[in-house]
Amino acid sequence: MVGIGVAAAALEEFEKLAPGKASITGGSEIANRPVTQYEFAQADAEFQAAKSWFYQTMDIVWNEIIAGREATAEQISDMRLACTHAARVCAKVTRKMQMLAGMTAIYTNNPFSRFVNDTNVVTQHAFMGDATLQNAGLVSFGLKPTPGYL
C-alpha cells in the first residue's frame, strides 16, 4: 500500500532530521524535547500496529486463495477494514511528522509536505471511506453489507 511506504519514509526522514534541527527561537534540538520523543514513539507504534494488521489480513486472504478456497466474508471485511485503518493511520502519522518538523515542513518543496499530500490522496479512495467502516460493522453483526463491499 502506498500509504504504508510513505508513512515509513516520513518516520525515517523525521528520525534523521530531529537530532540536528534546533528551533529558530534558540530552543533545544527537537529530538531532545520530551513532547517530540513521546509523539514520535506514539506515531511509530500506531504505524507499526496498523501495518502489521494490514499485512496479517492480507496474508490470511492470500493463503485462502492459494489453498484453493474462497475467503470468507469476515476475512474479506477484515482485510477491507485493515486497509482503511492503515490508510487513515498513515495519513495521521505523516501529518504528525510534518507538524513536529516545524515551519520548514509546510513548503511544497519539503518532503514532509509531499508525504502529507500523498497519504491524504490514499484516504480519498472510495474503498477507504466511511462506508467501509459501516459495512465492516454490518458484517461483524452478521448483517448483509452493501453490494460491492465483498
XYZ file of C-alpha atoms in Angstrom:
150
model
C 0.000 0.000 0.000
C 1.271 3.430 -0.935
C 0.364 4.985 2.414
C 2.450 2.471 4.360
C 5.544 3.221 2.304
C 5.030 6.969 2.535
C 4.428 6.901 6.293
C 7.551 4.769 6.747
C 9.506 7.344 4.730
C 8.095 10.190 6.851
C 9.133 8.454 10.074
C 12.615 7.749 8.680
C 13.017 11.315 7.439
C 11.976 12.715 10.798
C 14.370 10.384 12.623
C 17.203 11.840 10.545
C 16.005 15.441 10.875
C 15.207 15.641 14.597
C 18.716 15.293 16.101
C 20.097 18.225 14.116
C 17.136 20.599 13.958
C 17.095 23.384 16.516
C 14.382 25.950 16.974
C 14.829 29.380 15.435
C 13.928 30.735 18.882
C 17.011 29.139 20.415
C 15.291 26.139 21.956
C 16.856 22.708 22.114
C 17.056 20.358 19.165
C 13.665 18.833 18.559
C 14.991 15.325 19.298
C 15.788 16.467 22.854
C 12.249 17.613 23.585
C 10.130 15.219 25.660
C 6.998 16.030 23.669
C 8.792 15.120 20.431
C 10.057 11.857 21.893
C 6.562 10.971 23.109
C 4.763 11.980 19.910
C 7.281 10.192 17.690
C 7.086 6.969 19.708
C 3.296 7.079 19.740
C 3.120 7.686 15.980
C 5.603 4.888 15.315
C 3.614 2.469 17.495
C 0.352 3.353 15.744
C 2.022 2.948 12.366
C 3.619 -0.410 13.207
C 0.331 -1.764 14.583
C -1.677 -0.645 11.542
C 0.952 -2.019 9.169
C 1.027 -5.368 10.970
C -2.744 -5.739 10.905
C -2.813 -4.776 7.217
C -0.280 -7.469 6.292
C -1.841 -10.020 8.633
C -5.253 -9.710 6.983
C -3.687 -9.765 3.509
C -1.810 -12.966 4.392
C -4.981 -14.635 5.666
C -6.916 -13.900 2.472
C -3.944 -14.741 0.257
C -3.419 -18.096 1.987
C -7.085 -18.971 1.471
C -6.775 -18.227 -2.233
C -3.506 -20.170 -2.580
C -5.156 -23.145 -0.850
C -7.931 -23.068 -3.450
C -10.584 -21.806 -1.051
C -12.659 -18.663 -1.136
C -12.039 -16.163 1.614
C -14.953 -15.765 3.994
C -16.999 -12.599 4.228
C -15.407 -11.939 7.611
C -11.883 -12.344 6.217
C -12.576 -10.019 3.303
C -14.244 -7.494 5.577
C -11.303 -7.608 7.995
C -8.947 -7.010 5.082
C -11.000 -4.047 3.850
C -11.183 -2.627 7.366
C -7.432 -3.077 7.885
C -6.758 -1.272 4.580
C -8.942 1.664 5.554
C -7.470 1.795 9.033
C -3.910 1.688 7.678
C -4.639 4.469 5.184
C -6.024 6.705 7.907
C -3.264 5.948 10.402
C -0.597 6.573 7.754
C -2.124 9.961 6.938
C -2.258 10.821 10.642
C 1.363 9.737 11.182
C 2.709 11.739 8.244
C 0.793 14.814 9.390
C 2.251 14.385 12.889
C 5.789 14.178 11.466
C 5.144 17.325 9.418
C 3.950 19.181 12.499
C 6.883 18.016 14.612
C 9.333 19.015 11.868
C 8.357 22.673 12.178
C 7.662 25.524 9.790
C 10.025 24.420 7.029
C 7.884 21.298 6.564
C 4.937 23.288 5.209
C 6.628 24.316 1.966
C 5.712 22.351 -1.149
C 9.348 21.523 -1.897
C 9.764 19.899 1.529
C 9.452 16.102 1.681
C 7.046 16.269 4.638
C 4.620 18.345 2.602
C 4.749 15.757 -0.172
C 4.337 12.901 2.340
C 1.196 14.501 3.771
C -0.295 15.099 0.334
C 0.486 11.568 -0.824
C -1.065 9.881 2.214
C -4.118 12.129 2.094
C -4.742 11.087 -1.504
C -4.942 7.451 -0.385
C -7.619 8.283 2.190
C -9.792 9.765 -0.568
C -10.093 6.483 -2.455
C -13.655 5.132 -2.483
C -12.545 1.933 -0.717
C -11.136 3.951 2.192
C -14.271 5.893 3.053
C -16.628 5.735 5.987
C -18.786 3.237 4.091
C -16.053 0.664 4.695
C -16.426 1.146 8.428
C -20.200 0.869 8.235
C -20.016 -2.270 6.110
C -17.420 -3.840 8.398
C -19.816 -3.225 11.259
C -22.633 -4.871 9.321
C -20.504 -7.960 8.632
C -19.406 -8.093 12.290
C -23.057 -8.263 13.351
C -23.923 -10.907 10.763
C -25.832 -8.446 8.603
C -25.636 -8.062 4.845
C -23.237 -5.315 3.644
C -23.986 -3.049 0.711
C -23.465 -4.565 -2.759
C -19.857 -4.499 -3.937
C -18.322 -4.458 -0.456
C -17.381 -8.114 -0.509
